[in-house]
PDB file of C-alpha atoms in Angstrom:
ATOM      1  CA  UNK A   1      -5.320  -7.490 -15.495  1.00  0.00           C
ATOM      2  CA  UNK A   2      -6.119 -10.644 -16.764  1.00  0.00           C
ATOM      3  CA  UNK A   3      -2.886 -12.211 -15.597  1.00  0.00           C
ATOM      4  CA  UNK A   4      -3.142 -10.874 -12.174  1.00  0.00           C
ATOM      5  CA  UNK A   5      -7.065 -11.990 -11.689  1.00  0.00           C
ATOM      6  CA  UNK A   6      -5.549 -15.567 -12.972  1.00  0.00           C
ATOM      7  CA  UNK A   7      -2.659 -15.308  -9.951  1.00  0.00           C
ATOM      8  CA  UNK A   8      -4.897 -14.881  -7.417  1.00  0.00           C
ATOM      9  CA  UNK A   9      -7.206 -17.380  -8.456  1.00  0.00           C
ATOM     10  CA  UNK A  10      -4.280 -20.008  -8.576  1.00  0.00           C
ATOM     11  CA  UNK A  11      -2.210 -18.565  -5.215  1.00  0.00           C
ATOM     12  CA  UNK A  12      -4.515 -16.829  -2.936  1.00  0.00           C
ATOM     13  CA  UNK A  13      -6.779 -19.696  -1.964  1.00  0.00           C
ATOM     14  CA  UNK A  14      -3.007 -21.210   0.060  1.00  0.00           C
ATOM     15  CA  UNK A  15      -1.890 -17.695   1.034  1.00  0.00           C
ATOM     16  CA  UNK A  16      -4.633 -15.883   2.047  1.00  0.00           C
ATOM     17  CA  UNK A  17      -3.059 -12.810   1.348  1.00  0.00           C
ATOM     18  CA  UNK A  18      -5.836 -11.016  -0.599  1.00  0.00           C
ATOM     19  CA  UNK A  19      -9.350 -10.134   0.660  1.00  0.00           C
ATOM     20  CA  UNK A  20     -12.732  -8.424  -0.076  1.00  0.00           C
ATOM     21  CA  UNK A  21     -11.785  -9.089  -3.997  1.00  0.00           C
ATOM     22  CA  UNK A  22     -13.774  -6.995  -6.183  1.00  0.00           C
ATOM     23  CA  UNK A  23     -16.648  -9.944  -7.156  1.00  0.00           C
ATOM     24  CA  UNK A  24     -17.326  -8.239 -11.048  1.00  0.00           C
ATOM     25  CA  UNK A  25     -14.769  -8.945 -12.945  1.00  0.00           C
ATOM     26  CA  UNK A  26     -15.972  -7.141 -16.148  1.00  0.00           C
ATOM     27  CA  UNK A  27     -16.227  -3.791 -14.806  1.00  0.00           C
ATOM     28  CA  UNK A  28     -11.910  -5.163 -13.898  1.00  0.00           C
ATOM     29  CA  UNK A  29     -11.719  -6.013 -17.439  1.00  0.00           C
ATOM     30  CA  UNK A  30     -13.784  -2.731 -18.729  1.00  0.00           C
ATOM     31  CA  UNK A  31     -11.338  -0.677 -16.523  1.00  0.00           C
ATOM     32  CA  UNK A  32      -7.986  -2.339 -17.835  1.00  0.00           C
ATOM     33  CA  UNK A  33      -9.396  -1.659 -21.545  1.00  0.00           C
ATOM     34  CA  UNK A  34      -9.918   1.870 -20.434  1.00  0.00           C
ATOM     35  CA  UNK A  35      -6.456   2.315 -19.426  1.00  0.00           C
ATOM     36  CA  UNK A  36      -5.341   0.132 -22.166  1.00  0.00           C
ATOM     37  CA  UNK A  37      -6.912   2.647 -24.358  1.00  0.00           C
ATOM     38  CA  UNK A  38      -5.330   5.819 -22.858  1.00  0.00           C
ATOM     39  CA  UNK A  39      -2.207   5.246 -23.048  1.00  0.00           C
ATOM     40  CA  UNK A  40      -2.822   3.956 -26.504  1.00  0.00           C
ATOM     41  CA  UNK A  41      -3.575   7.934 -26.942  1.00  0.00           C
ATOM     42  CA  UNK A  42      -1.038   9.615 -25.241  1.00  0.00           C
ATOM     43  CA  UNK A  43       1.191  11.341 -27.743  1.00  0.00           C
ATOM     44  CA  UNK A  44       4.764  10.480 -27.085  1.00  0.00           C
ATOM     45  CA  UNK A  45       7.230  13.406 -27.590  1.00  0.00           C
ATOM     46  CA  UNK A  46      10.299  11.939 -28.398  1.00  0.00           C
ATOM     47  CA  UNK A  47      12.226  14.741 -27.327  1.00  0.00           C
ATOM     48  CA  UNK A  48      11.387  14.431 -23.955  1.00  0.00           C
ATOM     49  CA  UNK A  49      13.339  12.459 -21.264  1.00  0.00           C
ATOM     50  CA  UNK A  50      11.412   9.059 -20.263  1.00  0.00           C
ATOM     51  CA  UNK A  51      12.377   9.196 -16.497  1.00  0.00           C
ATOM     52  CA  UNK A  52      12.073  13.316 -16.826  1.00  0.00           C
ATOM     53  CA  UNK A  53       8.306  12.086 -18.336  1.00  0.00           C
ATOM     54  CA  UNK A  54       7.280   9.616 -15.207  1.00  0.00           C
ATOM     55  CA  UNK A  55       8.517  11.381 -12.484  1.00  0.00           C
ATOM     56  CA  UNK A  56       6.854  14.973 -13.974  1.00  0.00           C
ATOM     57  CA  UNK A  57       3.148  13.072 -15.092  1.00  0.00           C
ATOM     58  CA  UNK A  58       3.609  10.275 -12.357  1.00  0.00           C
ATOM     59  CA  UNK A  59       1.565   7.958 -14.808  1.00  0.00           C
ATOM     60  CA  UNK A  60       3.614   4.863 -13.899  1.00  0.00           C
ATOM     61  CA  UNK A  61       0.499   2.897 -12.893  1.00  0.00           C
ATOM     62  CA  UNK A  62      -1.690   3.863 -14.931  1.00  0.00           C
ATOM     63  CA  UNK A  63      -3.644   0.362 -15.624  1.00  0.00           C
ATOM     64  CA  UNK A  64      -1.820  -1.626 -12.899  1.00  0.00           C
ATOM     65  CA  UNK A  65      -3.731  -3.463 -10.243  1.00  0.00           C
ATOM     66  CA  UNK A  66      -3.186  -2.715  -6.835  1.00  0.00           C
ATOM     67  CA  UNK A  67      -5.069  -4.282  -3.841  1.00  0.00           C
ATOM     68  CA  UNK A  68      -4.665  -1.594  -0.159  1.00  0.00           C
ATOM     69  CA  UNK A  69      -3.816  -2.921   3.099  1.00  0.00           C
ATOM     70  CA  UNK A  70      -7.305  -3.633   5.230  1.00  0.00           C
ATOM     71  CA  UNK A  71      -6.747  -0.723   7.222  1.00  0.00           C
ATOM     72  CA  UNK A  72      -7.663   1.782   5.106  1.00  0.00           C
ATOM     73  CA  UNK A  73     -10.343   3.237   3.146  1.00  0.00           C
ATOM     74  CA  UNK A  74     -11.133   2.464  -0.350  1.00  0.00           C
ATOM     75  CA  UNK A  75     -13.810   3.406  -2.223  1.00  0.00           C
ATOM     76  CA  UNK A  76     -16.192   0.214  -3.212  1.00  0.00           C
ATOM     77  CA  UNK A  77     -14.642  -1.829  -0.581  1.00  0.00           C
ATOM     78  CA  UNK A  78     -15.084  -2.191   3.115  1.00  0.00           C
ATOM     79  CA  UNK A  79     -12.400  -1.426   5.661  1.00  0.00           C
ATOM     80  CA  UNK A  80     -12.886  -4.477   8.235  1.00  0.00           C
ATOM     81  CA  UNK A  81      -9.412  -3.934   9.783  1.00  0.00           C
ATOM     82  CA  UNK A  82      -9.911  -7.800  11.061  1.00  0.00           C
ATOM     83  CA  UNK A  83     -12.341  -6.713  13.340  1.00  0.00           C
ATOM     84  CA  UNK A  84     -16.289  -7.946  14.283  1.00  0.00           C
ATOM     85  CA  UNK A  85     -16.659  -4.826  15.570  1.00  0.00           C
ATOM     86  CA  UNK A  86     -17.040  -3.022  11.794  1.00  0.00           C
ATOM     87  CA  UNK A  87     -19.424  -5.799  10.544  1.00  0.00           C
ATOM     88  CA  UNK A  88     -22.498  -7.959  11.530  1.00  0.00           C
ATOM     89  CA  UNK A  89     -22.483 -11.505  11.100  1.00  0.00           C
ATOM     90  CA  UNK A  90     -25.217 -13.619   9.197  1.00  0.00           C
ATOM     91  CA  UNK A  91     -25.775 -16.992  11.044  1.00  0.00           C
ATOM     92  CA  UNK A  92     -27.962 -18.466   8.174  1.00  0.00           C
ATOM     93  CA  UNK A  93     -25.121 -17.625   5.400  1.00  0.00           C
ATOM     94  CA  UNK A  94     -22.569 -18.056   7.755  1.00  0.00           C
ATOM     95  CA  UNK A  95     -20.476 -14.586   6.639  1.00  0.00           C
ATOM     96  CA  UNK A  96     -19.717 -11.398   7.735  1.00  0.00           C
ATOM     97  CA  UNK A  97     -21.314  -8.402   6.377  1.00  0.00           C
ATOM     98  CA  UNK A  98     -19.647  -4.615   5.985  1.00  0.00           C
ATOM     99  CA  UNK A  99     -20.501  -2.092   4.432  1.00  0.00           C
ATOM    100  CA  UNK A 100     -18.527  -0.855   0.980  1.00  0.00           C
ATOM    101  CA  UNK A 101     -16.721   2.768   1.845  1.00  0.00           C
ATOM    102  CA  UNK A 102     -17.825   5.552  -0.268  1.00  0.00           C
ATOM    103  CA  UNK A 103     -14.394   7.407  -0.191  1.00  0.00           C
ATOM    104  CA  UNK A 104     -10.673   6.687  -0.626  1.00  0.00           C
ATOM    105  CA  UNK A 105      -7.882   7.566   1.798  1.00  0.00           C
ATOM    106  CA  UNK A 106      -6.129  10.145   0.661  1.00  0.00           C
ATOM    107  CA  UNK A 107      -3.265   8.056  -0.113  1.00  0.00           C
ATOM    108  CA  UNK A 108      -5.593   6.207  -2.116  1.00  0.00           C
ATOM    109  CA  UNK A 109      -6.747   8.780  -4.065  1.00  0.00           C
ATOM    110  CA  UNK A 110      -3.398   9.682  -5.294  1.00  0.00           C
ATOM    111  CA  UNK A 111      -3.084   5.974  -6.337  1.00  0.00           C
ATOM    112  CA  UNK A 112      -5.997   6.138  -8.437  1.00  0.00           C
ATOM    113  CA  UNK A 113      -4.921   9.417  -9.750  1.00  0.00           C
ATOM    114  CA  UNK A 114      -1.423   7.649 -10.713  1.00  0.00           C
ATOM    115  CA  UNK A 115      -3.470   5.199 -12.940  1.00  0.00           C
ATOM    116  CA  UNK A 116      -4.085   2.374 -10.582  1.00  0.00           C
ATOM    117  CA  UNK A 117      -6.724   0.269 -10.395  1.00  0.00           C
ATOM    118  CA  UNK A 118      -7.945  -1.016  -7.075  1.00  0.00           C
ATOM    119  CA  UNK A 119      -9.260  -4.594  -7.388  1.00  0.00           C
ATOM    120  CA  UNK A 120      -9.343  -6.278  -3.266  1.00  0.00           C
ATOM    121  CA  UNK A 121      -7.533  -5.385   0.235  1.00  0.00           C
ATOM    122  CA  UNK A 122      -4.562  -7.181   1.477  1.00  0.00           C
ATOM    123  CA  UNK A 123      -5.248  -8.670   5.048  1.00  0.00           C
ATOM    124  CA  UNK A 124      -3.613  -7.405   8.244  1.00  0.00           C
ATOM    125  CA  UNK A 125      -3.877  -8.455  12.191  1.00  0.00           C
ATOM    126  CA  UNK A 126      -7.277  -7.266  14.038  1.00  0.00           C
ATOM    127  CA  UNK A 127      -6.855  -3.601  14.204  1.00  0.00           C
ATOM    128  CA  UNK A 128      -3.339  -3.684  13.125  1.00  0.00           C
ATOM    129  CA  UNK A 129      -1.736  -4.822  16.134  1.00  0.00           C
ATOM    130  CA  UNK A 130       0.799  -7.977  15.456  1.00  0.00           C
ATOM    131  CA  UNK A 131       3.074  -8.981  14.116  1.00  0.00           C
ATOM    132  CA  UNK A 132       1.428 -12.505  12.633  1.00  0.00           C
ATOM    133  CA  UNK A 133      -1.578 -11.534   9.789  1.00  0.00           C
ATOM    134  CA  UNK A 134      -4.515 -13.270  11.441  1.00  0.00           C
ATOM    135  CA  UNK A 135      -7.692 -11.649  12.669  1.00  0.00           C
ATOM    136  CA  UNK A 136     -11.083 -13.471  13.309  1.00  0.00           C
ATOM    137  CA  UNK A 137     -12.844 -12.348   9.567  1.00  0.00           C
ATOM    138  CA  UNK A 138     -10.117 -13.818   7.380  1.00  0.00           C
ATOM    139  CA  UNK A 139      -8.518 -16.024   9.002  1.00  0.00           C
ATOM    140  CA  UNK A 140      -4.257 -15.928   8.345  1.00  0.00           C
ATOM    141  CA  UNK A 141      -2.036 -14.993   6.306  1.00  0.00           C
ATOM    142  CA  UNK A 142       0.571 -17.551   5.141  1.00  0.00           C
ATOM    143  CA  UNK A 143       4.427 -17.189   4.472  1.00  0.00           C
ATOM    144  CA  UNK A 144       4.562 -18.388   0.373  1.00  0.00           C
ATOM    145  CA  UNK A 145       7.938 -19.252   0.720  1.00  0.00           C
ATOM    146  CA  UNK A 146       6.723 -22.014   3.358  1.00  0.00           C
ATOM    147  CA  UNK A 147       2.445 -21.983   4.260  1.00  0.00           C
ATOM    148  CA  UNK A 148       3.538 -23.712   7.790  1.00  0.00           C
ATOM    149  CA  UNK A 149       5.209 -19.638   8.317  1.00  0.00           C
ATOM    150  CA  UNK A 150       3.922 -16.834   9.248  1.00  0.00           C
ATOM    151  CA  UNK A 151       4.232 -13.704   6.293  1.00  0.00           C
ATOM    152  CA  UNK A 152       4.914 -11.171   9.365  1.00  0.00           C
ATOM    153  CA  UNK A 153       2.486  -8.470   9.863  1.00  0.00           C
ATOM    154  CA  UNK A 154       0.649  -5.892  10.509  1.00  0.00           C
ATOM    155  CA  UNK A 155       1.016  -5.602   6.411  1.00  0.00           C
ATOM    156  CA  UNK A 156       1.740  -9.434   6.048  1.00  0.00           C
ATOM    157  CA  UNK A 157      -0.814  -9.729   3.044  1.00  0.00           C
ATOM    158  CA  UNK A 158       0.853  -7.020   1.068  1.00  0.00           C
ATOM    159  CA  UNK A 159       4.292  -8.596   1.391  1.00  0.00           C
ATOM    160  CA  UNK A 160       2.856 -12.371   0.804  1.00  0.00           C
ATOM    161  CA  UNK A 161       1.027 -10.765  -1.808  1.00  0.00           C
ATOM    162  CA  UNK A 162       3.958  -9.371  -3.455  1.00  0.00           C
ATOM    163  CA  UNK A 163       6.594 -12.520  -2.982  1.00  0.00           C
ATOM    164  CA  UNK A 164       3.813 -15.087  -4.517  1.00  0.00           C
ATOM    165  CA  UNK A 165       3.945 -12.421  -7.726  1.00  0.00           C
ATOM    166  CA  UNK A 166       0.543 -11.774  -7.298  1.00  0.00           C
ATOM    167  CA  UNK A 167       1.111  -7.862  -7.387  1.00  0.00           C
ATOM    168  CA  UNK A 168       3.919  -5.758  -8.559  1.00  0.00           C
ATOM    169  CA  UNK A 169       3.969  -3.350  -5.646  1.00  0.00           C
ATOM    170  CA  UNK A 170       1.863  -2.247  -2.489  1.00  0.00           C
ATOM    171  CA  UNK A 171       1.086  -0.370  -0.062  1.00  0.00           C
ATOM    172  CA  UNK A 172       0.918  -1.128   3.723  1.00  0.00           C
ATOM    173  CA  UNK A 173       1.774   1.010   6.924  1.00  0.00           C
ATOM    174  CA  UNK A 174       4.104   0.676  10.160  1.00  0.00           C
ATOM    175  CA  UNK A 175       3.983   1.766  13.578  1.00  0.00           C
ATOM    176  CA  UNK A 176       6.646  -0.588  14.900  1.00  0.00           C
ATOM    177  CA  UNK A 177       8.304  -2.805  11.920  1.00  0.00           C
ATOM    178  CA  UNK A 178       5.044  -3.269   9.678  1.00  0.00           C
ATOM    179  CA  UNK A 179       5.995  -2.515   6.531  1.00  0.00           C
ATOM    180  CA  UNK A 180       9.377  -3.518   7.483  1.00  0.00           C
ATOM    181  CA  UNK A 181       8.707  -6.841   9.299  1.00  0.00           C
ATOM    182  CA  UNK A 182       6.780  -8.950   6.419  1.00  0.00           C
ATOM    183  CA  UNK A 183       9.247  -7.204   4.340  1.00  0.00           C
ATOM    184  CA  UNK A 184      11.975  -8.916   5.848  1.00  0.00           C
ATOM    185  CA  UNK A 185      10.519 -12.199   6.034  1.00  0.00           C
ATOM    186  CA  UNK A 186       9.217 -12.310   2.495  1.00  0.00           C
ATOM    187  CA  UNK A 187      12.659 -11.537   1.090  1.00  0.00           C
ATOM    188  CA  UNK A 188      11.045  -7.977  -0.057  1.00  0.00           C
ATOM    189  CA  UNK A 189      11.641  -4.172   0.156  1.00  0.00           C
ATOM    190  CA  UNK A 190       9.710  -1.423   2.059  1.00  0.00           C
ATOM    191  CA  UNK A 191      10.131   1.971   3.276  1.00  0.00           C
ATOM    192  CA  UNK A 192       8.498   3.470   6.702  1.00  0.00           C
ATOM    193  CA  UNK A 193       8.609   6.923   5.481  1.00  0.00           C
ATOM    194  CA  UNK A 194       9.486   9.886   7.917  1.00  0.00           C
ATOM    195  CA  UNK A 195       6.330  10.704   9.966  1.00  0.00           C
ATOM    196  CA  UNK A 196       6.246  14.000   8.466  1.00  0.00           C
ATOM    197  CA  UNK A 197       6.155  13.175   4.749  1.00  0.00           C
ATOM    198  CA  UNK A 198       2.713  11.452   5.139  1.00  0.00           C
ATOM    199  CA  UNK A 199       1.130  12.711   7.673  1.00  0.00           C
ATOM    200  CA  UNK A 200      -2.514  13.764   6.826  1.00  0.00           C
ATOM    201  CA  UNK A 201      -4.788  15.666   9.203  1.00  0.00           C
ATOM    202  CA  UNK A 202      -7.527  13.489  11.074  1.00  0.00           C
ATOM    203  CA  UNK A 203     -10.518  14.541  11.819  1.00  0.00           C
ATOM    204  CA  UNK A 204     -11.595  13.863  15.318  1.00  0.00           C
ATOM    205  CA  UNK A 205     -15.175  13.598  15.073  1.00  0.00           C
ATOM    206  CA  UNK A 206     -16.760  12.767  18.865  1.00  0.00           C
ATOM    207  CA  UNK A 207     -13.795  14.856  20.087  1.00  0.00           C
ATOM    208  CA  UNK A 208     -15.359  18.867  19.767  1.00  0.00           C
ATOM    209  CA  UNK A 209     -13.549  22.050  21.808  1.00  0.00           C
ATOM    210  CA  UNK A 210     -16.081  24.885  22.102  1.00  0.00           C
ATOM    211  CA  UNK A 211     -17.553  23.760  19.275  1.00  0.00           C
ATOM    212  CA  UNK A 212     -14.964  23.182  16.929  1.00  0.00           C
ATOM    213  CA  UNK A 213     -13.991  19.984  15.600  1.00  0.00           C
ATOM    214  CA  UNK A 214     -10.463  19.253  16.507  1.00  0.00           C
ATOM    215  CA  UNK A 215      -7.846  18.385  14.121  1.00  0.00           C
ATOM    216  CA  UNK A 216      -4.454  16.488  14.843  1.00  0.00           C
ATOM    217  CA  UNK A 217      -1.659  14.803  12.960  1.00  0.00           C
ATOM    218  CA  UNK A 218      -1.601  11.185  13.072  1.00  0.00           C
ATOM    219  CA  UNK A 219       1.224  10.730  15.388  1.00  0.00           C
ATOM    220  CA  UNK A 220       2.772   7.150  14.993  1.00  0.00           C
ATOM    221  CA  UNK A 221       1.630   5.050  12.300  1.00  0.00           C
ATOM    222  CA  UNK A 222       2.866   6.088   8.528  1.00  0.00           C
ATOM    223  CA  UNK A 223       1.864   5.004   5.345  1.00  0.00           C
ATOM    224  CA  UNK A 224       4.693   2.999   3.264  1.00  0.00           C
ATOM    225  CA  UNK A 225       5.756   1.395   0.078  1.00  0.00           C
ATOM    226  CA  UNK A 226       6.606  -2.120  -0.262  1.00  0.00           C
ATOM    227  CA  UNK A 227       8.190  -3.402  -3.509  1.00  0.00           C
ATOM    228  CA  UNK A 228      10.343  -6.358  -5.357  1.00  0.00           C
ATOM    229  CA  UNK A 229      13.081  -3.910  -6.028  1.00  0.00           C
ATOM    230  CA  UNK A 230      14.586  -0.526  -4.972  1.00  0.00           C
ATOM    231  CA  UNK A 231      13.190   1.444  -7.669  1.00  0.00           C
ATOM    232  CA  UNK A 232       9.505   0.306  -6.807  1.00  0.00           C
ATOM    233  CA  UNK A 233       9.987   1.950  -3.313  1.00  0.00           C
ATOM    234  CA  UNK A 234      11.077   5.165  -4.510  1.00  0.00           C
ATOM    235  CA  UNK A 235       7.631   5.789  -7.729  1.00  0.00           C
ATOM    236  CA  UNK A 236       5.369   4.161  -4.692  1.00  0.00           C
ATOM    237  CA  UNK A 237       6.514   6.596  -2.614  1.00  0.00           C
ATOM    238  CA  UNK A 238       6.571   9.907  -4.548  1.00  0.00           C
ATOM    239  CA  UNK A 239       3.310   8.503  -5.594  1.00  0.00           C
ATOM    240  CA  UNK A 240       1.692   8.139  -2.175  1.00  0.00           C
ATOM    241  CA  UNK A 241       3.219  11.331  -0.363  1.00  0.00           C
ATOM    242  CA  UNK A 242       0.993  15.080  -0.179  1.00  0.00           C
ATOM    243  CA  UNK A 243       1.843  16.654  -2.893  1.00  0.00           C
ATOM    244  CA  UNK A 244       2.820  20.001  -0.855  1.00  0.00           C
ATOM    245  CA  UNK A 245       5.591  16.941   0.332  1.00  0.00           C
ATOM    246  CA  UNK A 246       6.830  15.715  -2.604  1.00  0.00           C
ATOM    247  CA  UNK A 247       9.611  18.868  -2.728  1.00  0.00           C
ATOM    248  CA  UNK A 248      11.067  17.143   0.125  1.00  0.00           C
ATOM    249  CA  UNK A 249      11.868  13.781  -1.622  1.00  0.00           C
ATOM    250  CA  UNK A 250      13.600  14.759  -5.518  1.00  0.00           C
ATOM    251  CA  UNK A 251      12.700  10.819  -7.004  1.00  0.00           C
ATOM    252  CA  UNK A 252      14.829  11.312 -10.049  1.00  0.00           C
ATOM    253  CA  UNK A 253      17.840  11.849  -8.136  1.00  0.00           C
ATOM    254  CA  UNK A 254      17.280   8.632  -6.420  1.00  0.00           C
ATOM    255  CA  UNK A 255      16.369   6.507  -9.561  1.00  0.00           C
ATOM    256  CA  UNK A 256      19.185   8.429 -11.927  1.00  0.00           C
ATOM    257  CA  UNK A 257      21.296   6.124  -9.179  1.00  0.00           C
ATOM    258  CA  UNK A 258      22.655   2.646 -10.371  1.00  0.00           C
ATOM    259  CA  UNK A 259      21.021  -0.407  -8.807  1.00  0.00           C
ATOM    260  CA  UNK A 260      23.339  -0.946  -6.257  1.00  0.00           C
ATOM    261  CA  UNK A 261      23.770   2.099  -5.337  1.00  0.00           C
ATOM    262  CA  UNK A 262      19.925   2.574  -4.948  1.00  0.00           C
ATOM    263  CA  UNK A 263      20.465  -0.765  -2.834  1.00  0.00           C
ATOM    264  CA  UNK A 264      22.430   1.144  -0.698  1.00  0.00           C
ATOM    265  CA  UNK A 265      20.583   4.040  -0.165  1.00  0.00           C
ATOM    266  CA  UNK A 266      17.651   1.966   0.542  1.00  0.00           C
ATOM    267  CA  UNK A 267      19.059   0.147   2.836  1.00  0.00           C
ATOM    268  CA  UNK A 268      20.187   3.312   4.945  1.00  0.00           C
ATOM    269  CA  UNK A 269      23.534   3.955   3.643  1.00  0.00           C
ATOM    270  CA  UNK A 270      25.045   7.280   2.381  1.00  0.00           C
ATOM    271  CA  UNK A 271      25.546   7.467  -1.170  1.00  0.00           C
ATOM    272  CA  UNK A 272      26.831  10.722  -2.101  1.00  0.00           C
ATOM    273  CA  UNK A 273      25.162  12.716   0.403  1.00  0.00           C
ATOM    274  CA  UNK A 274      21.744  10.889  -0.439  1.00  0.00           C
ATOM    275  CA  UNK A 275      19.638   8.866   2.390  1.00  0.00           C
ATOM    276  CA  UNK A 276      16.276   8.267   1.999  1.00  0.00           C
ATOM    277  CA  UNK A 277      15.899   6.361   5.533  1.00  0.00           C
ATOM    278  CA  UNK A 278      17.577   4.594   7.963  1.00  0.00           C
ATOM    279  CA  UNK A 279      15.748   1.360   9.368  1.00  0.00           C
ATOM    280  CA  UNK A 280      14.746   1.696  12.992  1.00  0.00           C
ATOM    281  CA  UNK A 281      12.411  -0.800  14.681  1.00  0.00           C
ATOM    282  CA  UNK A 282      11.464   0.285  18.755  1.00  0.00           C
ATOM    283  CA  UNK A 283      13.252  -2.395  20.795  1.00  0.00           C
ATOM    284  CA  UNK A 284      14.508  -2.013  24.491  1.00  0.00           C
ATOM    285  CA  UNK A 285      17.360   0.772  23.442  1.00  0.00           C
ATOM    286  CA  UNK A 286      14.609   2.927  21.657  1.00  0.00           C
ATOM    287  CA  UNK A 287      12.635   3.275  25.154  1.00  0.00           C
TER     288      UNK A 287
END
């Protein structure tokens, strides 16, 4: 945790990838110490296969700092969506004020349950609309390889944070390239999962039909993983997927592949009949 915070302090002022960072460093360090103690106290069965244990227990994020894309809710942090409509501006202090969320998005809850420590949010274009991560609240996220260049979007904050080694793996979301675009611009891996794998029911509170609240699945944008290696994509995907959907995806089978095979699988190439996904961005031929 300490190294992560030091890295953010050193790099983020130039990159502007991490926003709404938790100001209480003492609380973060205490959470990290509790995670360390839990890991020390965990009984280790020498007869268990390490991979079996990690996949079964989903404990691989224990004590790992993470930041959530600023389109999704994380308890204790504001969800600004980079949009002034969600906050208020104080003229005297020349600063924006947003209300902290009281609940996690479902996949954020699953990240915390796997041991992740949420320490902030990652920047995004306003309302997630755009392939450059600029908004009027936090400004522009730039590319760590060349700060005169863009980091992509809409998960540009996550891409720049990973590329500059502030975090080891992060979440994003994708409708028309918002995970794939920043991954490509920052030399990373990302995956837009099949929508069915990540679909959550969204309550439409303002749409009542015969006094019944309407629910419908989110049809286009989907949450997905981003990382610096294919293995991290596999593990993060398994963690953020709803429990009832994990049977659709055999993480252990994928992780048993060699690194070369795994890279081919993530890139959409067949390997012994196993395929994670195939890149497809909405261009003219898709219309």
